Tab-separated table of C-alpha atoms in Angstrom:
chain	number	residue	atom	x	y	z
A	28	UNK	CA	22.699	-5.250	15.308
A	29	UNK	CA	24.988	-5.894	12.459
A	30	UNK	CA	27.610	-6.855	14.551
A	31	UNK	CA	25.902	-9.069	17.277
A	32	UNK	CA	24.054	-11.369	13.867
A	33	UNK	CA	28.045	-11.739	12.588
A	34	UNK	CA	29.130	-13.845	15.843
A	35	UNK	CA	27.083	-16.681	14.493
A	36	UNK	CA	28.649	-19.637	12.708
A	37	UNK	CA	25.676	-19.821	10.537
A	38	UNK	CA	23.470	-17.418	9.473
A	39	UNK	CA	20.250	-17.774	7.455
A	40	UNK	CA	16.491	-16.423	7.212
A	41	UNK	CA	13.283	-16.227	5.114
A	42	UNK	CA	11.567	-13.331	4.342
A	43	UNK	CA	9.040	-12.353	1.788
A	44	UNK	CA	10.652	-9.022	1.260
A	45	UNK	CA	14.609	-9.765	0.878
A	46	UNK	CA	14.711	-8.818	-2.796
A	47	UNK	CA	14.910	-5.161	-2.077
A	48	UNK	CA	18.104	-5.246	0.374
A	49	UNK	CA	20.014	-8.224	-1.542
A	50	UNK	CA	22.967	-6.138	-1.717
A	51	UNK	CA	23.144	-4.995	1.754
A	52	UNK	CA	22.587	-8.907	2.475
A	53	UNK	CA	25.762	-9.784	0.915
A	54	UNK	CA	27.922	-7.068	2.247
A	55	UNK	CA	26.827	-6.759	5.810
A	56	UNK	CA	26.625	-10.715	6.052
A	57	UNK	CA	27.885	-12.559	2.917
A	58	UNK	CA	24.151	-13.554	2.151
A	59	UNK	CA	22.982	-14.381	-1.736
A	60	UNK	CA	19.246	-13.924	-1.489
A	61	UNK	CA	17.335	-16.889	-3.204
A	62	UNK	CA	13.644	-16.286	-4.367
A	63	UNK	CA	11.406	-19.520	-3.591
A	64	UNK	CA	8.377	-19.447	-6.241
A	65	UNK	CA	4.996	-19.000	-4.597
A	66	UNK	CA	3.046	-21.902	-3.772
A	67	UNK	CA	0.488	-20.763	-6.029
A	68	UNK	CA	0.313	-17.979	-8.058
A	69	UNK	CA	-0.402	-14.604	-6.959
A	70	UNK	CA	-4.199	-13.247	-7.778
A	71	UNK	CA	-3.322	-9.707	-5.460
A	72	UNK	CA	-3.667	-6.410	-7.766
A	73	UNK	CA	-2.925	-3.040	-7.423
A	74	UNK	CA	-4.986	-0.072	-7.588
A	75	UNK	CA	-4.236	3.473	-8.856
A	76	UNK	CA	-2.367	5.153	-6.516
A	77	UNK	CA	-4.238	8.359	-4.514
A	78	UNK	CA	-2.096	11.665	-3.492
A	79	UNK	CA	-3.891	14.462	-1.846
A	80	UNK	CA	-2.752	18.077	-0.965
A	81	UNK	CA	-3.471	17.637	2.775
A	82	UNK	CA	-4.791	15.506	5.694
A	83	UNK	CA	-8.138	16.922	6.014
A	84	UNK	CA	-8.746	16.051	2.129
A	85	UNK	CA	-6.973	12.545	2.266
A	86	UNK	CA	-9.266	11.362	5.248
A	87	UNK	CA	-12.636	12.474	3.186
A	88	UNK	CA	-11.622	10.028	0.452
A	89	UNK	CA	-10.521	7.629	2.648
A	90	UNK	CA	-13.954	7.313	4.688
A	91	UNK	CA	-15.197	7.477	0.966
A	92	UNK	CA	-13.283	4.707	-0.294
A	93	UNK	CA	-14.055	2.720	2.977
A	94	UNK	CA	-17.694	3.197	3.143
A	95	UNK	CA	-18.027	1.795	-0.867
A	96	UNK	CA	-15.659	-0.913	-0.067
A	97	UNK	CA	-18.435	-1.696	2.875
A	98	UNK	CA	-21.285	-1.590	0.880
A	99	UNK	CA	-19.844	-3.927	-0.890
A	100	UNK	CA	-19.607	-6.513	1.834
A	101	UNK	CA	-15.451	-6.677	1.271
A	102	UNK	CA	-13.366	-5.900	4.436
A	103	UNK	CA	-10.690	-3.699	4.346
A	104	UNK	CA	-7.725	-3.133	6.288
A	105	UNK	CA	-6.392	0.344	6.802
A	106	UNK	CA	-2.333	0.276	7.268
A	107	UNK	CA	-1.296	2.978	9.617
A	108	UNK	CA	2.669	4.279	10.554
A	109	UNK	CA	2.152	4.636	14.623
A	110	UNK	CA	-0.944	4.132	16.989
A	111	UNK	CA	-1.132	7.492	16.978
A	112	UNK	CA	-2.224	7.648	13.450
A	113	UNK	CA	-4.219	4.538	14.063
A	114	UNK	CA	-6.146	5.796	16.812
A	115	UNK	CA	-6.531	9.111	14.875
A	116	UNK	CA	-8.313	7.339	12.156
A	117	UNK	CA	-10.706	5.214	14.380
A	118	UNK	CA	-11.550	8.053	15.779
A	119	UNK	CA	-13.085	9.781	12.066
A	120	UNK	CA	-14.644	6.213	11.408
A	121	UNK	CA	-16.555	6.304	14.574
A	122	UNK	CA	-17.775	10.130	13.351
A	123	UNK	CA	-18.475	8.829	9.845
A	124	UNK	CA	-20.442	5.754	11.693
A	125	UNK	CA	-18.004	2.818	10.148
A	126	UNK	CA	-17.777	-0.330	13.203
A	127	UNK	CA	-14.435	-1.370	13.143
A	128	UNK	CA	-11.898	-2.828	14.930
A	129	UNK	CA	-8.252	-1.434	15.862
A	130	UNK	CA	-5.039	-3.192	16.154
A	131	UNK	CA	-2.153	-1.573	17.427
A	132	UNK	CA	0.026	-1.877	20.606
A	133	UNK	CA	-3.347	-1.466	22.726
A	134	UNK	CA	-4.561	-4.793	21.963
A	135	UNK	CA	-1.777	-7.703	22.094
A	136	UNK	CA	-4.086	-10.159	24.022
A	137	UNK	CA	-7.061	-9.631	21.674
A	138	UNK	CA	-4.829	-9.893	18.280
A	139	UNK	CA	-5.543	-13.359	17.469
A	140	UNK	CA	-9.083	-12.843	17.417
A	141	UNK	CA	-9.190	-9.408	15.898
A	142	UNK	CA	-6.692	-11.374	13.157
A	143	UNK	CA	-9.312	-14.317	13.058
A	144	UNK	CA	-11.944	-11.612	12.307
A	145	UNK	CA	-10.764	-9.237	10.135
A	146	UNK	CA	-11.776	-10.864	6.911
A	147	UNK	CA	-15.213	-11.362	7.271
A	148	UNK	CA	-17.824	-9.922	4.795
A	149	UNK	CA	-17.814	-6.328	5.718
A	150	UNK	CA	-14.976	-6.360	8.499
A	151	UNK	CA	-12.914	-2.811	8.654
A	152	UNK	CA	-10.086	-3.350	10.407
A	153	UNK	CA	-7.350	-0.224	11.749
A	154	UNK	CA	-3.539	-1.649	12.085
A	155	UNK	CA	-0.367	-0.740	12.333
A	156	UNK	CA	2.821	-1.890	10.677
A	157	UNK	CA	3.960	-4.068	13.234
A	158	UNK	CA	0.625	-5.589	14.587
A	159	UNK	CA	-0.847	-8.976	13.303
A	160	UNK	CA	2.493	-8.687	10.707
A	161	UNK	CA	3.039	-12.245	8.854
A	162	UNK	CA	-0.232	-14.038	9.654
A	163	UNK	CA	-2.892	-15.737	7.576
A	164	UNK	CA	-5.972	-13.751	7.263
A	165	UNK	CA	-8.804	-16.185	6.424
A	166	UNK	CA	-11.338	-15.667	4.384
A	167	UNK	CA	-14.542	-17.072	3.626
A	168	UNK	CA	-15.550	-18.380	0.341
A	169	UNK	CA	-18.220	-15.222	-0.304
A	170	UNK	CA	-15.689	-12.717	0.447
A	171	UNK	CA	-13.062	-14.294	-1.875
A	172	UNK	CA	-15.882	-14.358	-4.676
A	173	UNK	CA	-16.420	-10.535	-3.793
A	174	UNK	CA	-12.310	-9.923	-4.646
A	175	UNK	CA	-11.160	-10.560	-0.985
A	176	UNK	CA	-9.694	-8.612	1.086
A	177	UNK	CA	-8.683	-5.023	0.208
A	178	UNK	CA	-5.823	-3.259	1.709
A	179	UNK	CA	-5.506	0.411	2.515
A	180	UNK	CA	-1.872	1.841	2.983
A	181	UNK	CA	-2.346	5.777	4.700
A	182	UNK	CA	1.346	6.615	4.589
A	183	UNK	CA	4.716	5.389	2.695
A	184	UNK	CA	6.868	4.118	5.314
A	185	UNK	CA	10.305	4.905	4.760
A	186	UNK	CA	10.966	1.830	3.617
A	187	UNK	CA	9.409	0.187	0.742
A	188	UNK	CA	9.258	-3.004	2.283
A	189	UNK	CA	7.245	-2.030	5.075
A	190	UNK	CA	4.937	-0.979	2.663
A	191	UNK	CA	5.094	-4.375	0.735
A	192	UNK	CA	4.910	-6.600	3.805
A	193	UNK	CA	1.848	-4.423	4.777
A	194	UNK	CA	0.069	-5.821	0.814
A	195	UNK	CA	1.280	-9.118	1.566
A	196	UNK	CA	-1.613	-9.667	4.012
A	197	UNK	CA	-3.911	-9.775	1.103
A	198	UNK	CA	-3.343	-12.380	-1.558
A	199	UNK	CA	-2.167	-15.018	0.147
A	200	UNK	CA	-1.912	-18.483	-0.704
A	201	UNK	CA	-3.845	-17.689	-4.119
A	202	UNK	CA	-6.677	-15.886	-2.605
A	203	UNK	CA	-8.201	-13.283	-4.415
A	204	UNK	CA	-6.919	-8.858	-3.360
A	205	UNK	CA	-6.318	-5.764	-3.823
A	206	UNK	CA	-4.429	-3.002	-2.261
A	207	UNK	CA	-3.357	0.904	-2.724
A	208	UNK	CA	-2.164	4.002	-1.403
A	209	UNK	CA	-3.949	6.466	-0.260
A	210	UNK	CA	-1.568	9.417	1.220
A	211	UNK	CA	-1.021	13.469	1.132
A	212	UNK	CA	1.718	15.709	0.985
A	213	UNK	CA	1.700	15.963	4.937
A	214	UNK	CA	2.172	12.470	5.772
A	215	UNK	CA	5.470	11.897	7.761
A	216	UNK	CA	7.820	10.630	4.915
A	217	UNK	CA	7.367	13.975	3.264
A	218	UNK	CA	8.573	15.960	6.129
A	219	UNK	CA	12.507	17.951	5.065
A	220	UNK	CA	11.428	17.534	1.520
A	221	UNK	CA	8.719	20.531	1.244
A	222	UNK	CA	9.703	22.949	-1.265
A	223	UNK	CA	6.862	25.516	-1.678
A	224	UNK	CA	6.708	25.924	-5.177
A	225	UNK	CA	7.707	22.697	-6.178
A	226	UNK	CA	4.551	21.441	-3.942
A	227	UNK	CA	2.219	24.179	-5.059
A	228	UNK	CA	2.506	22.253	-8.665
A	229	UNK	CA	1.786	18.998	-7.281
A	230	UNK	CA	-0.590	20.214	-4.983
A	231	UNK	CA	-2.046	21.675	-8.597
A	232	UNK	CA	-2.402	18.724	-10.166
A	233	UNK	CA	-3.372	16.471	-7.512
A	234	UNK	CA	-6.671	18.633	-7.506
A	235	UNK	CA	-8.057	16.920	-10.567
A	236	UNK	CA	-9.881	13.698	-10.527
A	237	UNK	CA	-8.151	11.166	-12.313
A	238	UNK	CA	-4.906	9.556	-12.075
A	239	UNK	CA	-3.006	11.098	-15.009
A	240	UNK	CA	-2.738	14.635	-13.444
A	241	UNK	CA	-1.478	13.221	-10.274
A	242	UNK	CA	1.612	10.837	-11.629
A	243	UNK	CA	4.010	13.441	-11.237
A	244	UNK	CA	3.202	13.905	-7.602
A	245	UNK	CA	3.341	10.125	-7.113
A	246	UNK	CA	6.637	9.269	-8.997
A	247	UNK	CA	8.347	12.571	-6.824
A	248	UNK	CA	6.811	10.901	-3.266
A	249	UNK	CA	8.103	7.581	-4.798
A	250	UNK	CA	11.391	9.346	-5.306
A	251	UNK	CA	11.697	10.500	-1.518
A	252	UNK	CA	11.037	7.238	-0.271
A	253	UNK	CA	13.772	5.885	-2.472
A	254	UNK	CA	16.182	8.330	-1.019
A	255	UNK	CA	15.389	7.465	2.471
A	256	UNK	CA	16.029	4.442	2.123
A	257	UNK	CA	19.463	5.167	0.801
A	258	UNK	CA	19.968	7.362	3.720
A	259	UNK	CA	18.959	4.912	6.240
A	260	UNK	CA	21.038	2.385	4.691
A	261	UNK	CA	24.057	4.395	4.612
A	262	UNK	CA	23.581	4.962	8.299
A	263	UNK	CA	23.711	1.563	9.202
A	264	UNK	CA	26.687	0.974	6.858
A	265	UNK	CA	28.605	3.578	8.492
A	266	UNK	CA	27.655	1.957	11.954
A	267	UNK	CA	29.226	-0.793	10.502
A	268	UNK	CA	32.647	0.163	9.237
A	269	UNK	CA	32.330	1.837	12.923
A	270	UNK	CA	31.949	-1.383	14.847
A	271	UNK	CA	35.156	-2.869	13.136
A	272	UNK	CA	37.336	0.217	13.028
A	273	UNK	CA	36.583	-0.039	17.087
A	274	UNK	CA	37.221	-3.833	17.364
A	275	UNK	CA	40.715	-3.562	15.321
A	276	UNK	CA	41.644	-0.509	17.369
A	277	UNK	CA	41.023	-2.423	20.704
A	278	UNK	CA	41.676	-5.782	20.006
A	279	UNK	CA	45.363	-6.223	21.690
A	280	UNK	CA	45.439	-10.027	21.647
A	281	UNK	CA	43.271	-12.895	20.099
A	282	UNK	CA	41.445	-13.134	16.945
A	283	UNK	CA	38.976	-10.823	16.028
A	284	UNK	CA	35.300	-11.794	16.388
């Protein structure tokens, strides 16, 4: 869409996540990105990332991590990549006996109120990327005392920011949050990237308990998501340079666009 965003005279937008592609910004469109400071300060922490060797163990720890976070009377939302994923994990908090609430593609008339909803003392709510994205999530004044809402990411998208917009639904507006990852070496990201004996290591050390044995695992996941991104920007760079080779090949007459 590169191409069709150029044809306007000016060109602006807001975003909370514009940091990471500031250089694409200014070559694609001749954007600076500005930060704007926060309107108050940010109270939203991160927990120690969790890496597991497969699905079946990543869901146990999941419904683990949900059920505590229950107990507690905090809700929790659970980031998914598709509705297929989402519905998958419904489905293993319905087993485990978790009442929640899903919000994917399935439910665009009921969003608002699922939004409204979601945190409430207790509330477990499923979503996707894309659904509820870039609205206020209320909470009351018990819940915030509790540490607010806490955020569950299932799988690095393959981009960062997708990840980060995901967070940014807890901790707003000075509330009180928390997010982390919770992922395996079979989530979708990982997928061209498997060599066997470099994953039978990490799949070594992610047996252990704490967070130290696991790093290595994390930073080389981290890694792969990095490189997508590269890859995927490159793409769209080249789509680019395509669009305008095109346009000065054709263009007979007038002023290019």
């Amino acid at each position: 869409y590169q191409k069709f965003f150029r044809r306007y005279y000016y060109l602006a937008g807001m975003t909370g996540t514009a940091r990471e592609v500031g250089r694409e910004l200014w070559g694609v469109y001749g954007l600076p990105v500005i930060t704007v400071p926060s309107h108050r300060p940010s109270r939203r922490k991160k927990c120690a990332d969790q890496i597991y060797p497969d699905e079946q163990k990543k869901m146990a720890n999941l419904l683990a991590r949900v059920a505590a976070l229950h107990a507690e009377g905090r809700p929790v939302l659970i980031g998914t990549r598709s509705v297929e994923s989402s519905e998958r994990i419904s489905a293993h908090l319905r087993t485990a006996g978790l009442v929640h609430r899903v919000l994917n593609a399935h439910q665009d008339r009921q969003e608002a109120e699922i939004i409204k909803q979601a945190g409430l003392n207790g509330q477990i709510t499923v979503a996707t990327n894309m659904a509820g994205r870039g609205t206020d999530i209320c909470l009351p004044e018990a819940v915030k005392a509790l540490g607010g809402l806490h955020i569950i990411c299932t799988e690095r998208h393959d981009s960062s920011r997708v990840d980060r917009q995901l967070f940014g639904r807890c901790g707003r507006q000075g509330d009180p949050g928390t997010y982390e990852y919770i992922t395996s070496f079979e989530d979708h990201l990982l997928n061209g990237f498997k060599d066997k004996k470099l994953f039978w290591v990490f799949e070594t050390l992610a047996a252990g308990n704490t967070s130290i044995r696991k790093w290595p695992a994390i930073i080389y996941v981290k890694w792969v998501q990095k490189l997508t991104e590269r890859r995927h920007y490159r793409l769209r760079w080249n789509l680019m340079k395509f669009d305008e080779n095109m346009e000065s090949a054709i263009a007979f007459s007038g002023e290019k666009e």
